[in-house]
mmCIF file of C-alpha atoms and ligand atoms in Angstrom:
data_model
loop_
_atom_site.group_PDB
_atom_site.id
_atom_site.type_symbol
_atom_site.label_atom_id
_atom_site.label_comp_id
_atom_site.label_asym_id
_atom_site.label_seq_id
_atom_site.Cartn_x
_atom_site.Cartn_y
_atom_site.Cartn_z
ATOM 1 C CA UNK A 17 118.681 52.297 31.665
ATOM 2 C CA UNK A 18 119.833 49.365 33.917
ATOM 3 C CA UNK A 19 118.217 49.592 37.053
ATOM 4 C CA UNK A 20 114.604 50.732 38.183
ATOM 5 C CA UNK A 21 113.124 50.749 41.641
ATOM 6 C CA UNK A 22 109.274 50.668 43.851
ATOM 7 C CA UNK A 23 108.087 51.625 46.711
ATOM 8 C CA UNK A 24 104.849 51.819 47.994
ATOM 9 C CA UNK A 25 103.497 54.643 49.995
ATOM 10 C CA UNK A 26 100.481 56.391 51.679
ATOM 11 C CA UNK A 27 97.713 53.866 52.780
ATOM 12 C CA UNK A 28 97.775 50.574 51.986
ATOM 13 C CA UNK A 29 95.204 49.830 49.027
ATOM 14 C CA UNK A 30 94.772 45.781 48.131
ATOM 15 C CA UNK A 31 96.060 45.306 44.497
ATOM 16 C CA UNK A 32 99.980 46.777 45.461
ATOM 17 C CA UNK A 33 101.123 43.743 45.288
ATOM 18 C CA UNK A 34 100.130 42.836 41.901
ATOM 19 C CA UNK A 35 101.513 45.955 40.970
ATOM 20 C CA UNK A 36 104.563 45.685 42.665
ATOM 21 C CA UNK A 37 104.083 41.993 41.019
ATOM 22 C CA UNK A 38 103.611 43.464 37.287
ATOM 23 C CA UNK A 39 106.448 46.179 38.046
ATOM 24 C CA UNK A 40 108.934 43.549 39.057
ATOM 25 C CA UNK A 41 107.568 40.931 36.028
ATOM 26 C CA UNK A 42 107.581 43.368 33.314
ATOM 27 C CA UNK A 43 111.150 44.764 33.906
ATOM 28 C CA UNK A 44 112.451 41.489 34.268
ATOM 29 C CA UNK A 45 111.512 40.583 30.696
ATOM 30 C CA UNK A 46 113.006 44.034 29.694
ATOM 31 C CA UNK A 47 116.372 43.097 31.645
ATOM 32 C CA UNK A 48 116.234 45.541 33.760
ATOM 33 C CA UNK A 49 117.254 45.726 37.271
ATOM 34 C CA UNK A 50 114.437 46.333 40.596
ATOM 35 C CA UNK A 51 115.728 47.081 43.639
ATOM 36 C CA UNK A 52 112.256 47.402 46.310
ATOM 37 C CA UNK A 53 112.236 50.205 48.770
ATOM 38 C CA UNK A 54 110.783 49.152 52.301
ATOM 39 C CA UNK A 55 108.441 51.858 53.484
ATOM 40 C CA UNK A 56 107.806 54.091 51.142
ATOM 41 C CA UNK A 57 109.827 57.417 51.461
ATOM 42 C CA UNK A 58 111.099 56.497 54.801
ATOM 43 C CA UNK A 59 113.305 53.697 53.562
ATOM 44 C CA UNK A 60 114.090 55.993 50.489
ATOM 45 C CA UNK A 61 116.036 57.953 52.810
ATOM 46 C CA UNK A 62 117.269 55.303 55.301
ATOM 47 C CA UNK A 63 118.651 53.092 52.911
ATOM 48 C CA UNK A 64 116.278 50.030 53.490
ATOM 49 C CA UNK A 65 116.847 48.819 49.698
ATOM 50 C CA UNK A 66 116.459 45.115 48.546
ATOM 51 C CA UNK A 67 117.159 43.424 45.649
ATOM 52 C CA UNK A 68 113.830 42.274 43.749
ATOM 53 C CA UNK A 69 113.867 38.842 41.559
ATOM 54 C CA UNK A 70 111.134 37.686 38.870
ATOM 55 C CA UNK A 71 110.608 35.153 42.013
ATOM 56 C CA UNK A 72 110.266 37.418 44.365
ATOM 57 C CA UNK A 73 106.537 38.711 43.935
ATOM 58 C CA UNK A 74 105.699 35.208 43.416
ATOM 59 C CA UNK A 75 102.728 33.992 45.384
ATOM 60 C CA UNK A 76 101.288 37.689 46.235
ATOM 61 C CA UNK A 77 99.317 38.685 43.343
ATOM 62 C CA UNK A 78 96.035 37.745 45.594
ATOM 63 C CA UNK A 79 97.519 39.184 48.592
ATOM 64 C CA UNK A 80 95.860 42.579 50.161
ATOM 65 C CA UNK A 81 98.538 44.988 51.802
ATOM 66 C CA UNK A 82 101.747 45.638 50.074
ATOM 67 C CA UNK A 83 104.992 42.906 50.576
ATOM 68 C CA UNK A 84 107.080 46.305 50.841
ATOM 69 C CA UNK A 85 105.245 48.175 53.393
ATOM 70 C CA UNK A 86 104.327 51.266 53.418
ATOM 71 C CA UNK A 87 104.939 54.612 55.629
ATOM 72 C CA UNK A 88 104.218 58.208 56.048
ATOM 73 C CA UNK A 89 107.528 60.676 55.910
ATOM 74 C CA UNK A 90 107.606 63.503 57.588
ATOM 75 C CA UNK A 91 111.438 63.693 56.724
ATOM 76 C CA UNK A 92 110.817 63.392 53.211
ATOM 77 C CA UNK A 93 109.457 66.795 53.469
ATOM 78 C CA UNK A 94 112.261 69.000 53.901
ATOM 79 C CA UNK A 95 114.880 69.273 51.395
ATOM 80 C CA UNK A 96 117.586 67.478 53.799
ATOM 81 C CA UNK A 97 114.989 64.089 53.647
ATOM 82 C CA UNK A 98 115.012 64.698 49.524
ATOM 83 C CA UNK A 99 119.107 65.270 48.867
ATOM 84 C CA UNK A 100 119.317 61.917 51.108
ATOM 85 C CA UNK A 101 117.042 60.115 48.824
ATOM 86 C CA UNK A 102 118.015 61.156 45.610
ATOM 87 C CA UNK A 103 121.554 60.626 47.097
ATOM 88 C CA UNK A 104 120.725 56.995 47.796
ATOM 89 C CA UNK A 105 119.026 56.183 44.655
ATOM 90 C CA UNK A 106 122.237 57.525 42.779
ATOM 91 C CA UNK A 107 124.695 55.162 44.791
ATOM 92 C CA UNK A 108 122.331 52.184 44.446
ATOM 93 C CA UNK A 109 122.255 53.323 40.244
ATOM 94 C CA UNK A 110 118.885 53.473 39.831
ATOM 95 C CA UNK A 111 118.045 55.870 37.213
ATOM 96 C CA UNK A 112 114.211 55.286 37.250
ATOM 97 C CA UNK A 113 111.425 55.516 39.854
ATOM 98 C CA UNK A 114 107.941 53.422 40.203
ATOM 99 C CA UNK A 115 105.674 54.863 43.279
ATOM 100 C CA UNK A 116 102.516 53.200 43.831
ATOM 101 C CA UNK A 117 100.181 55.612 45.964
ATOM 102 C CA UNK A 118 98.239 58.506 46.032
ATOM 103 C CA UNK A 119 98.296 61.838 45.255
ATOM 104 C CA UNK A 120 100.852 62.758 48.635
ATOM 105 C CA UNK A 121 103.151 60.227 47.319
ATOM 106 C CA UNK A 122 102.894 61.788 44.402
ATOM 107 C CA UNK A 123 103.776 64.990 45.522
ATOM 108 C CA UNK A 124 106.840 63.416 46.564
ATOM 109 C CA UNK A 125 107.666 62.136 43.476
ATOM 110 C CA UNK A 126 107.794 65.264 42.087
ATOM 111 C CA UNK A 127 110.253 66.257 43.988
ATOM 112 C CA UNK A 128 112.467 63.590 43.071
ATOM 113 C CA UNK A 129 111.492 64.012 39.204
ATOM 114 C CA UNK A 130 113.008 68.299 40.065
ATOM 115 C CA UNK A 131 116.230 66.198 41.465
ATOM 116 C CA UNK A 132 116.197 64.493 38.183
ATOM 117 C CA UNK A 133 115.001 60.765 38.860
ATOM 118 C CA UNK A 134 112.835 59.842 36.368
ATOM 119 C CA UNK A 135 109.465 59.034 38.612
ATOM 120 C CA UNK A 136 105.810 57.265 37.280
ATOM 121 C CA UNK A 137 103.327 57.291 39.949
ATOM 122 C CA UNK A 138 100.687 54.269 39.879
ATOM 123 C CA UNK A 139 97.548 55.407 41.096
ATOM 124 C CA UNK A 140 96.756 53.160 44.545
ATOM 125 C CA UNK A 141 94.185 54.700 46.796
ATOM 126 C CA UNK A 142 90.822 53.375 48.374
ATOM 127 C CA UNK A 143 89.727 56.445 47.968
ATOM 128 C CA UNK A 144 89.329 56.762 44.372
ATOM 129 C CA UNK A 145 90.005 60.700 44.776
ATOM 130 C CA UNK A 146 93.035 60.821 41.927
ATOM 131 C CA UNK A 147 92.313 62.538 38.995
ATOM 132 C CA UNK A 148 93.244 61.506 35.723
ATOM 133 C CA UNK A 149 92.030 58.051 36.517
ATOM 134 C CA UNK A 150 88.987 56.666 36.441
ATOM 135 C CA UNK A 151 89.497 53.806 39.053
ATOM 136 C CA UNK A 152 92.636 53.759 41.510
ATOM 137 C CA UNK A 153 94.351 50.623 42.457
ATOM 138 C CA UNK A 154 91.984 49.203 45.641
ATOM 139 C CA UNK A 155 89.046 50.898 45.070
ATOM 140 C CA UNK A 156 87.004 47.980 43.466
ATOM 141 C CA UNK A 157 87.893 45.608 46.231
ATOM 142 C CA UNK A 158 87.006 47.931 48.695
ATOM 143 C CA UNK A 159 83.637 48.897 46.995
ATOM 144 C CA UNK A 160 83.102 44.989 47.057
ATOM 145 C CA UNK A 161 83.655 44.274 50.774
ATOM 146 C CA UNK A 162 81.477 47.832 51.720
ATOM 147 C CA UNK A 163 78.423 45.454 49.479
ATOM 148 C CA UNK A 164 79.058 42.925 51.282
ATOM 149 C CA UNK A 165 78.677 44.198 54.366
ATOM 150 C CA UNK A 166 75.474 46.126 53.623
ATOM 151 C CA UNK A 167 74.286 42.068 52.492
ATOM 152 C CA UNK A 168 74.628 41.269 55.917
ATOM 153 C CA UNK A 169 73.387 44.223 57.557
ATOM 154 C CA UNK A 170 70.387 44.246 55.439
ATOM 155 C CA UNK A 171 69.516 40.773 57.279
ATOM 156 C CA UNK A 172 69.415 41.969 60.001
ATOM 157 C CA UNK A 173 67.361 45.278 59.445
ATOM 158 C CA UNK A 174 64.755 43.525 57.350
ATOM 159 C CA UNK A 175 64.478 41.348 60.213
ATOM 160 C CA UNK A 176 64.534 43.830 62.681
ATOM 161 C CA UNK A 177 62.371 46.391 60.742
ATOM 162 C CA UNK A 178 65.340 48.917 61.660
ATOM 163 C CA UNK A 179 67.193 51.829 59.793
ATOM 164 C CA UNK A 180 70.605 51.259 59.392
ATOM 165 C CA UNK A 181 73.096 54.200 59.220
ATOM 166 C CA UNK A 182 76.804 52.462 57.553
ATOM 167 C CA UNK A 183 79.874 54.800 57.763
ATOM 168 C CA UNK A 184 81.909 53.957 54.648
ATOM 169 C CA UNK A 185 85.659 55.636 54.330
ATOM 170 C CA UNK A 186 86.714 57.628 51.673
ATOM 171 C CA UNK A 187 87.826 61.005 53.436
ATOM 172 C CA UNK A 188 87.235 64.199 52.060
ATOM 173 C CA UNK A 189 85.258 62.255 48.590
ATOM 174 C CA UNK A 190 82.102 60.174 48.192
ATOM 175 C CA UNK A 191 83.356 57.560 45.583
ATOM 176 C CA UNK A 192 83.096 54.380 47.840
ATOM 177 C CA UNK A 193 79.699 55.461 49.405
ATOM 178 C CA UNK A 194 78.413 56.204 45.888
ATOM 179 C CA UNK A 195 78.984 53.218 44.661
ATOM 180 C CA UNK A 196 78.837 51.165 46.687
ATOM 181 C CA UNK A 197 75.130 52.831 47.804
ATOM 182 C CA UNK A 198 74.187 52.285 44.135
ATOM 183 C CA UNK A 199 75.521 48.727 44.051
ATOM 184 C CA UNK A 200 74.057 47.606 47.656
ATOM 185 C CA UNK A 201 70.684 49.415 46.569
ATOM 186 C CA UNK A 202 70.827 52.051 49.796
ATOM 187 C CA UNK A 203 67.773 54.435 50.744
ATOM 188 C CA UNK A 204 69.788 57.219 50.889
ATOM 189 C CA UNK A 205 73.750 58.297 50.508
ATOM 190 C CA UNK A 206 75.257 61.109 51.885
ATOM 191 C CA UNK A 207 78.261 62.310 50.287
ATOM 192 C CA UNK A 208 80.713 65.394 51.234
ATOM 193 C CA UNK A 209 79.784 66.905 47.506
ATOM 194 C CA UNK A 210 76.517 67.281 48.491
ATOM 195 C CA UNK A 211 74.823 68.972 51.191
ATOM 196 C CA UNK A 212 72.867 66.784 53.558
ATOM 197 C CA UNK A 213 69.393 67.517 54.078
ATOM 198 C CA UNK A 214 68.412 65.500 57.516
ATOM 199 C CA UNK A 215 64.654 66.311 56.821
ATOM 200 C CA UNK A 216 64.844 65.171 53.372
ATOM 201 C CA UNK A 217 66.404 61.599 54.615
ATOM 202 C CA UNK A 218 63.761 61.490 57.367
ATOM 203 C CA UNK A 219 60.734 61.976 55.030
ATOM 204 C CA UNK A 220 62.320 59.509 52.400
ATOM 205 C CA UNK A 221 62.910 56.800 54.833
ATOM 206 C CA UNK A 222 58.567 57.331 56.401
ATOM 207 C CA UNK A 223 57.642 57.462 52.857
ATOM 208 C CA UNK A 224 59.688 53.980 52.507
ATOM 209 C CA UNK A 225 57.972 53.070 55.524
ATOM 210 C CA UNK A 226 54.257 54.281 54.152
ATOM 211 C CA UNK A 227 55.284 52.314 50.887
ATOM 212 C CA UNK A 228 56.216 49.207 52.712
ATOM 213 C CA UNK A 229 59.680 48.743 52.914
ATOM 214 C CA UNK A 230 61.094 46.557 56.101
ATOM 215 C CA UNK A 231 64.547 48.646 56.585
ATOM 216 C CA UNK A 232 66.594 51.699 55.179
ATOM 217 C CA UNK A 233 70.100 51.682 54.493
ATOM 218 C CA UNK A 234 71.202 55.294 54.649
ATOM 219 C CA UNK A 235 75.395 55.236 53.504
ATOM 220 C CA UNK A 236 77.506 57.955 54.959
ATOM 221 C CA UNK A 237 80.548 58.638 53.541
ATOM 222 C CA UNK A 238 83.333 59.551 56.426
ATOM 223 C CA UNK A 239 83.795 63.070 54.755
ATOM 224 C CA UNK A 240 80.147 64.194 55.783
ATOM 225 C CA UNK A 241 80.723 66.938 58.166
ATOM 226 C CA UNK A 242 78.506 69.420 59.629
ATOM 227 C CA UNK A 243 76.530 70.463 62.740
ATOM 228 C CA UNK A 244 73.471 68.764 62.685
ATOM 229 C CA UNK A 245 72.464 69.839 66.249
ATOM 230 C CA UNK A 246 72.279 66.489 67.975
ATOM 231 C CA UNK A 247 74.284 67.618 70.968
ATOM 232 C CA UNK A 248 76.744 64.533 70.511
ATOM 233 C CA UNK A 249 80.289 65.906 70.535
ATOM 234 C CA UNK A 250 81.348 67.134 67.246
ATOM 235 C CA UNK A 251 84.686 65.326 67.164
ATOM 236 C CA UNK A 252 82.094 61.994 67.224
ATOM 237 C CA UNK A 253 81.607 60.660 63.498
ATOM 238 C CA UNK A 254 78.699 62.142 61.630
ATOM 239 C CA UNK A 255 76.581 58.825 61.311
ATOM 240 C CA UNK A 256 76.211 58.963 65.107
ATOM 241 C CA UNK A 257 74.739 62.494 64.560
ATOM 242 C CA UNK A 258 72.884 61.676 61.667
ATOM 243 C CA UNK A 259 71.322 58.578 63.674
ATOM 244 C CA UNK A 260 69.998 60.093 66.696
ATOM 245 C CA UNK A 261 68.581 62.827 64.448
ATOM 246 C CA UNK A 262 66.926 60.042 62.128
ATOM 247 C CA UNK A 263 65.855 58.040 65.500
ATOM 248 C CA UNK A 264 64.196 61.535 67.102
ATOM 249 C CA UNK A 265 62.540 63.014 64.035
ATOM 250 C CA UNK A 266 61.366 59.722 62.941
ATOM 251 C CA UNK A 267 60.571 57.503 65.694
ATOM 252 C CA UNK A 268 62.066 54.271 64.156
ATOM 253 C CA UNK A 269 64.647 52.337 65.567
ATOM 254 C CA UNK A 270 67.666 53.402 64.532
ATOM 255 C CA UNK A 271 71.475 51.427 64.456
ATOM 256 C CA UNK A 272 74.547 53.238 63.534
ATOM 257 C CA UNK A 273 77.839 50.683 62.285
ATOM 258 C CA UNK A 274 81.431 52.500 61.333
ATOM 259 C CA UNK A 275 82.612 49.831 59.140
ATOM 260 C CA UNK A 276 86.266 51.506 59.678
ATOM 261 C CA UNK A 277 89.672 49.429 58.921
ATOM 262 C CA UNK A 278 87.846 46.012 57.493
ATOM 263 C CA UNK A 279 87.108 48.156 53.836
ATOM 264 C CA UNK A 280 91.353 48.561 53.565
ATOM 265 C CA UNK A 281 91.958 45.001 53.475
ATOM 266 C CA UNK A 282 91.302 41.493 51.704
ATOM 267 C CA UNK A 283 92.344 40.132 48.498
ATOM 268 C CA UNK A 284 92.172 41.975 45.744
ATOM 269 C CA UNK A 285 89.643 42.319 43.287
ATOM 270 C CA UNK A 286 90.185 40.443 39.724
ATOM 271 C CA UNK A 287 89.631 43.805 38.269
ATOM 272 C CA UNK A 288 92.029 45.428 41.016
ATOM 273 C CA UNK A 289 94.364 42.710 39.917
ATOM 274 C CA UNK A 290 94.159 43.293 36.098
ATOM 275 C CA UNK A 291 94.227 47.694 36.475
ATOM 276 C CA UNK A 292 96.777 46.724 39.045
ATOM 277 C CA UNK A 293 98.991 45.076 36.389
ATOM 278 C CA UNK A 294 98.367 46.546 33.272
ATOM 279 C CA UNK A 295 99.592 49.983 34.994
ATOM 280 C CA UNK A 296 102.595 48.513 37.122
ATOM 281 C CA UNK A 297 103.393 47.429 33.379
ATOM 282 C CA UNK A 298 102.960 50.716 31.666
ATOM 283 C CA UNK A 299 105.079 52.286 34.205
ATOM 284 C CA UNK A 300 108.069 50.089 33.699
ATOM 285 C CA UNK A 301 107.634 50.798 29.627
ATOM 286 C CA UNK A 302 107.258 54.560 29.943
ATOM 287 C CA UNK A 303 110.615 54.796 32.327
ATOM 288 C CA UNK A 304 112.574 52.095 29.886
ATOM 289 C CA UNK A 305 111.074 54.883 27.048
ATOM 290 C CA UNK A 306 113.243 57.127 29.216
ATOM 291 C CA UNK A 307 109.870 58.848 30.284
ATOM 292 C CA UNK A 308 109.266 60.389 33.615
ATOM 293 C CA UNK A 309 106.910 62.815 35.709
ATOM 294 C CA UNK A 310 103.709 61.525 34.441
ATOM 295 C CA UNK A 311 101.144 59.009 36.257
ATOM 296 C CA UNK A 312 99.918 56.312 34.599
ATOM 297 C CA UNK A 313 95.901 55.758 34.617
ATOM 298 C CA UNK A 314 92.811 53.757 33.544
ATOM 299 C CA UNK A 315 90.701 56.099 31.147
ATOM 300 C CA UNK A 316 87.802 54.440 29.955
ATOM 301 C CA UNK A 317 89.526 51.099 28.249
ATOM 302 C CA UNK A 318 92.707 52.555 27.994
ATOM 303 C CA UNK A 319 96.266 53.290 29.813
ATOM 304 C CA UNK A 320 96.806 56.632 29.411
ATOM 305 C CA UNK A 321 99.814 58.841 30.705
ATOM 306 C CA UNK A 322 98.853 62.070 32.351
ATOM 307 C CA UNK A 323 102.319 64.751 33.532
ATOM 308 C CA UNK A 324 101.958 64.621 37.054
ATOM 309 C CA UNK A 325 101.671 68.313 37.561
ATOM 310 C CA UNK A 326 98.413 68.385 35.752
ATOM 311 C CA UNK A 327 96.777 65.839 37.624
ATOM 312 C CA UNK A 328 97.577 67.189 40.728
ATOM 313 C CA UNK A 329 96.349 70.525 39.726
ATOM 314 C CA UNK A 330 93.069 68.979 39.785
ATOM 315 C CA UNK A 331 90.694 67.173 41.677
ATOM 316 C CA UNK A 332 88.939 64.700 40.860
ATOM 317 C CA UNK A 333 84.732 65.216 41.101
ATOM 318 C CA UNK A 334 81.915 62.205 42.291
ATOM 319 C CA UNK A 335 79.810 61.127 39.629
ATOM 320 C CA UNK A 336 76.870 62.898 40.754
ATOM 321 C CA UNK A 337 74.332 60.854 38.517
ATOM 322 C CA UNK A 338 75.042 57.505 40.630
ATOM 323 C CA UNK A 339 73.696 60.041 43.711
ATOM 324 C CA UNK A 340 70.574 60.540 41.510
ATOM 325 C CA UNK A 341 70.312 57.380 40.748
ATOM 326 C CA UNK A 342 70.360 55.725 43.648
ATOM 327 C CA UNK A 343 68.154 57.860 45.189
ATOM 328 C CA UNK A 344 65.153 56.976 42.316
ATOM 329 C CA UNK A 345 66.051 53.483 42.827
ATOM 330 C CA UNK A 346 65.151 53.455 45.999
ATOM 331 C CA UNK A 347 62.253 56.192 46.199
ATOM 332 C CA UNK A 348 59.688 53.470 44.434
HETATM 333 P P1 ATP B 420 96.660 58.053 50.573
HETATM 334 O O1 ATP B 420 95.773 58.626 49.502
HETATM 335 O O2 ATP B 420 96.440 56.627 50.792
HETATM 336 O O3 ATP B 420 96.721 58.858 51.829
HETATM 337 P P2 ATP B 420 99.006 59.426 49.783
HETATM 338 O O4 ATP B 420 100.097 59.066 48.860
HETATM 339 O O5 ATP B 420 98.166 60.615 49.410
HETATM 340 O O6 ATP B 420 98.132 58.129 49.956
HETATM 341 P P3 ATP B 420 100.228 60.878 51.966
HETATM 342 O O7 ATP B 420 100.337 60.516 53.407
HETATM 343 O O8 ATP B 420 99.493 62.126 51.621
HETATM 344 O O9 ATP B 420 99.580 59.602 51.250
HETATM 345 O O10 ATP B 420 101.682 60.984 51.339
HETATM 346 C C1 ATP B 420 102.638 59.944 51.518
HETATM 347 C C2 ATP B 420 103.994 60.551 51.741
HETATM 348 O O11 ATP B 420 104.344 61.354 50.600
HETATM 349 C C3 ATP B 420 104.106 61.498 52.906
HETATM 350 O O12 ATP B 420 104.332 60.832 54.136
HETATM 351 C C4 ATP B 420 105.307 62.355 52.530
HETATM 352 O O13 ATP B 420 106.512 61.714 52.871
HETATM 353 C C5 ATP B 420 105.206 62.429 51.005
HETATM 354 N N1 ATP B 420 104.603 63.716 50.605
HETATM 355 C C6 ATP B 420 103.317 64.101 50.712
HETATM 356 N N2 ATP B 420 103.133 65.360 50.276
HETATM 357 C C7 ATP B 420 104.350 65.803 49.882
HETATM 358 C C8 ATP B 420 104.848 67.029 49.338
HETATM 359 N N3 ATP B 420 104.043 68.075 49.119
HETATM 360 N N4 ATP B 420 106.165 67.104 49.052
HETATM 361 C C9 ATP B 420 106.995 66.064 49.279
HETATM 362 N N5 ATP B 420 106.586 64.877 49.791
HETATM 363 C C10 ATP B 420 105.295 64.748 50.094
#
């Protein structure tokens, strides 16, 4: 094997760039070539190839977003949008494939791996929701700026003696609000896994009151869905409905904030950084083993390659004890 190539797709998760950063790194000291695809699949089948140098990821290892952008595809779908790539990558002589992303990208990849380009995916997702990892590239830099905001928010509801509903993303899964819930000690977190029980919160957040406490943080993760009879539109995020049901049934002054696009950016995490390059490394090695297929993750300690079929036969379940726990954490 000569020549290797990345691309990042999907949503932009902060800690790409290191891995684009380790990717580039660790096949330089193999001698191996990188080209960099711009946007993701897109420029996979449009040709928008550049040559990638030691010195080229230098200076973005603390950068959030990803130097190579990134794109959705709907081309990349059909098998026309797939020939054309796997055409491309065979004229540029690349014989291996790095995708940082998530589990769509992934999909993708698969495709390409049929075609017989050997792929690794790299696990990159706010989200958290890929199995066969325990933490995905972003996540832990994410979780960090959700804390911080609930720091400043909790200033102003202790001073304001105010429940605060926080919309945290996370889509269809409850990783960020969960821990981010446990580490910004919420009242209450509301996950998709679980149902929500509106009377429950109510009562917990009076008996907070009856116990003394000056504010409730109640987290709601963007997946939450369900008709919780408000009469606000439906299409309208759930923490709206969840805090005029809160502010009816309990009486207390209620504020609702959708923390929305600031949780995708920022610099990276030091431990975003360090998954971020020990698995941009491992993915180089495995392809110069003349592996391919598999995704690289973080279980427990260790790196650990997973075929990419199996982990995206799965999905990938919250750790319902942090729900638990945060909830007796806050209940005294
Ligand atoms: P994120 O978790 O941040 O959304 P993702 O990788 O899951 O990241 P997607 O938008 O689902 O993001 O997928 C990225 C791209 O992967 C798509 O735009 C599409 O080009 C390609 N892709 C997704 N699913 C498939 C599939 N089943 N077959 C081929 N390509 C796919």
């Amino acid at each position: 094997m000569d020549k290797i190539a990345v691309l990042t797709s999907g949503g932009d998760a902060p800690g790409m760039n290191a891995a684009i950063r380790a990717v580039v790194r660790t096949a330089g000291f193999y001698q191996l070539g990188v080209i960099g695809i711009m946007r993701g699949f897109h420029g996979l089948i449009h040709d928008e190839f550049i040559e990638l140098h030691p010195r080229s990821v230098a200076d973005v290892i603390h950068r959030g977003g990803t130097i190579l952008k990134s794109a959705r595809s709907t081309e990349f779908l059909t098998p026309e949008g797939q020939a054309q790539a796997v055409k491309n990558l065979r004229n540029a002589g690349v014989e291996g494939l790095v995708i940082i992303g998530g589990d769509g990208s992934f999909r993708g990849g698969m495709r390409l791996q049929s075609a017989g380009i050997n792929v690794i995916g790299v696990p990159a997702t706010i989200d958290n929701d890929i199995p066969c990892t325990d933490y995905s590239i972003g996540f832990d830099t994410t979780v960090n700026t959700v804390v911080e905001a609930i720091n400043k928010i909790r200033d102003t509801a202790t001073s304001h003696e105010r429940i605060y509903v926080v919309e945290v993303m996370g889509r269809h899964s409850g990783h960020i609000a969960l821990y981010a819930g446990l580490a910004g000690g919420a009242e209450t977190v509301l996950v998709p896994e679980v149902d929500a029980d509106l009377d429950d919160l109510c009562r917990r957040i009076v008996g907070g009151y009856e116990l003394g406490k000056a504010h409730s943080i109640v987290i709601v993760a963007e997946g939450v869905g369900g008709d919780f009879q408000t009469g606000r539109n439906m299409e309208e995020s759930s923490a709206f409905q969840i805090g005029d049901y809160v502010k009816e049934k309990t009486g207390f002054e209620t504020r609702v904030t959708v923390l929305g696009h600031i949780q995708r950016g920022g610099n990276p995490s030091a431990q975003d950084r360090i998954i971020a390059s020990r698995l941009g490394a491992r993915a180089v090695e495995l392809l110069k083993e003349g592996h391919g297929g598999h995704m690289v993750g973080v279980v427990h300690t260790d790196i650990k390659a997973t075929p990419l079929e199996d982990a995206l036969n799965q999905q990938k379940q919250v750790d319902l004890e942090f729900h638990r726990l945060a909830h007796i954490l806050a209940s005294q």
